[in-house]
């Protein structure tokens, strides 16, 4: 007779694999076709990026953040995602992370704070997809905060955002 743990393992393993496959491949609702986004809001504590048009919520994205997600970015290299009001200042279709939208960090307040710490505020904070050639990671990337301070979404999601967001779009990042 087989050991009870072996029986449990034989049952649990295929169920776990099936569950992970369903999680990875179950489609999520796409952004409405030809949608425009005129504002973005991030709630770091909820790991959510909300996309709005004329005050109406169009879609909520699950995100990954910097490796030190609690607290506002203070200086270059602290691995934190900024908090505050910014704008999308750039769009890059040839990023090392699929595509990206540049966030206007640092602002004058961020620079002044970093100077008080005798540090550089840094920059290059983006909303981006997955590292090129790592797209198969898919939704699993959201299980960890892995960026250097950026906001990460799946590649299909940055494609949606890239098409719907224009330079100058405001983004507010809350704790």
PDB file of C-alpha atoms in Angstrom, residues 50-114:
ATOM      1  CA  UNK A  50      -6.004  52.230 -12.763  1.00  0.00           C
ATOM      2  CA  UNK A  51      -6.608  53.693 -16.212  1.00  0.00           C
ATOM      3  CA  UNK A  52      -9.269  56.401 -16.649  1.00  0.00           C
ATOM      4  CA  UNK A  53     -10.892  58.390 -19.423  1.00  0.00           C
ATOM      5  CA  UNK A  54     -12.981  61.432 -18.493  1.00  0.00           C
ATOM      6  CA  UNK A  55     -13.257  60.164 -14.915  1.00  0.00           C
ATOM      7  CA  UNK A  56     -14.517  56.716 -15.924  1.00  0.00           C
ATOM      8  CA  UNK A  57     -12.450  53.696 -14.900  1.00  0.00           C
ATOM      9  CA  UNK A  58     -11.553  51.743 -18.036  1.00  0.00           C
ATOM     10  CA  UNK A  59      -9.336  49.032 -16.587  1.00  0.00           C
ATOM     11  CA  UNK A  60      -7.408  47.997 -13.492  1.00  0.00           C
ATOM     12  CA  UNK A  61      -3.997  46.398 -14.008  1.00  0.00           C
ATOM     13  CA  UNK A  62      -2.158  44.211 -11.500  1.00  0.00           C
ATOM     14  CA  UNK A  63       1.442  45.395 -11.183  1.00  0.00           C
ATOM     15  CA  UNK A  64       4.851  44.641  -9.727  1.00  0.00           C
ATOM     16  CA  UNK A  65       6.890  47.425  -8.103  1.00  0.00           C
ATOM     17  CA  UNK A  66      10.413  48.144  -6.954  1.00  0.00           C
ATOM     18  CA  UNK A  67      12.013  45.574  -4.657  1.00  0.00           C
ATOM     19  CA  UNK A  68      11.505  47.911  -1.661  1.00  0.00           C
ATOM     20  CA  UNK A  69       7.864  48.875  -2.246  1.00  0.00           C
ATOM     21  CA  UNK A  70       7.070  50.531   1.083  1.00  0.00           C
ATOM     22  CA  UNK A  71       7.716  54.260   1.216  1.00  0.00           C
ATOM     23  CA  UNK A  72       8.407  56.883  -1.423  1.00  0.00           C
ATOM     24  CA  UNK A  73      11.535  56.830  -3.550  1.00  0.00           C
ATOM     25  CA  UNK A  74      14.185  58.959  -1.833  1.00  0.00           C
ATOM     26  CA  UNK A  75      17.286  58.548  -3.987  1.00  0.00           C
ATOM     27  CA  UNK A  76      18.803  56.608  -6.855  1.00  0.00           C
ATOM     28  CA  UNK A  77      19.347  52.956  -6.003  1.00  0.00           C
ATOM     29  CA  UNK A  78      16.920  52.670  -3.085  1.00  0.00           C
ATOM     30  CA  UNK A  79      14.773  50.232  -5.125  1.00  0.00           C
ATOM     31  CA  UNK A  80      11.579  52.146  -4.267  1.00  0.00           C
ATOM     32  CA  UNK A  81       8.827  53.252  -6.599  1.00  0.00           C
ATOM     33  CA  UNK A  82       8.122  57.008  -6.364  1.00  0.00           C
ATOM     34  CA  UNK A  83       4.981  58.465  -4.807  1.00  0.00           C
ATOM     35  CA  UNK A  84       3.384  61.708  -5.949  1.00  0.00           C
ATOM     36  CA  UNK A  85       2.040  63.474  -9.026  1.00  0.00           C
ATOM     37  CA  UNK A  86       3.871  63.102 -12.323  1.00  0.00           C
ATOM     38  CA  UNK A  87       3.155  62.918 -16.050  1.00  0.00           C
ATOM     39  CA  UNK A  88       3.992  60.471 -18.801  1.00  0.00           C
ATOM     40  CA  UNK A  89       6.805  62.311 -20.586  1.00  0.00           C
ATOM     41  CA  UNK A  90       8.066  59.693 -23.041  1.00  0.00           C
ATOM     42  CA  UNK A  91       7.090  56.564 -24.951  1.00  0.00           C
ATOM     43  CA  UNK A  92       9.710  54.024 -25.977  1.00  0.00           C
ATOM     44  CA  UNK A  93       8.732  51.189 -28.347  1.00  0.00           C
ATOM     45  CA  UNK A  94      12.268  49.707 -28.255  1.00  0.00           C
ATOM     46  CA  UNK A  95      12.795  49.198 -24.528  1.00  0.00           C
ATOM     47  CA  UNK A  96      14.801  46.393 -22.929  1.00  0.00           C
ATOM     48  CA  UNK A  97      11.478  45.652 -21.215  1.00  0.00           C
ATOM     49  CA  UNK A  98       9.258  45.236 -24.291  1.00  0.00           C
ATOM     50  CA  UNK A  99       7.918  48.842 -24.379  1.00  0.00           C
ATOM     51  CA  UNK A 100       7.734  51.569 -21.790  1.00  0.00           C
ATOM     52  CA  UNK A 101       6.090  54.805 -20.747  1.00  0.00           C
ATOM     53  CA  UNK A 102       8.428  57.270 -19.022  1.00  0.00           C
ATOM     54  CA  UNK A 103       7.278  58.804 -15.740  1.00  0.00           C
ATOM     55  CA  UNK A 104       8.503  62.360 -15.064  1.00  0.00           C
ATOM     56  CA  UNK A 105      10.273  61.430 -11.821  1.00  0.00           C
ATOM     57  CA  UNK A 106      12.138  63.247 -10.330  1.00  0.00           C
ATOM     58  CA  UNK A 107      10.203  66.466  -9.870  1.00  0.00           C
ATOM     59  CA  UNK A 108      11.608  69.518  -8.019  1.00  0.00           C
ATOM     60  CA  UNK A 109      10.432  68.179  -4.648  1.00  0.00           C
ATOM     61  CA  UNK A 110      12.109  64.804  -5.275  1.00  0.00           C
ATOM     62  CA  UNK A 111      15.388  66.473  -6.295  1.00  0.00           C
ATOM     63  CA  UNK A 112      15.379  68.742  -3.229  1.00  0.00           C
ATOM     64  CA  UNK A 113      14.723  65.785  -0.921  1.00  0.00           C
ATOM     65  CA  UNK A 114      17.563  63.731  -2.431  1.00  0.00           C
TER      66      UNK A 114
END
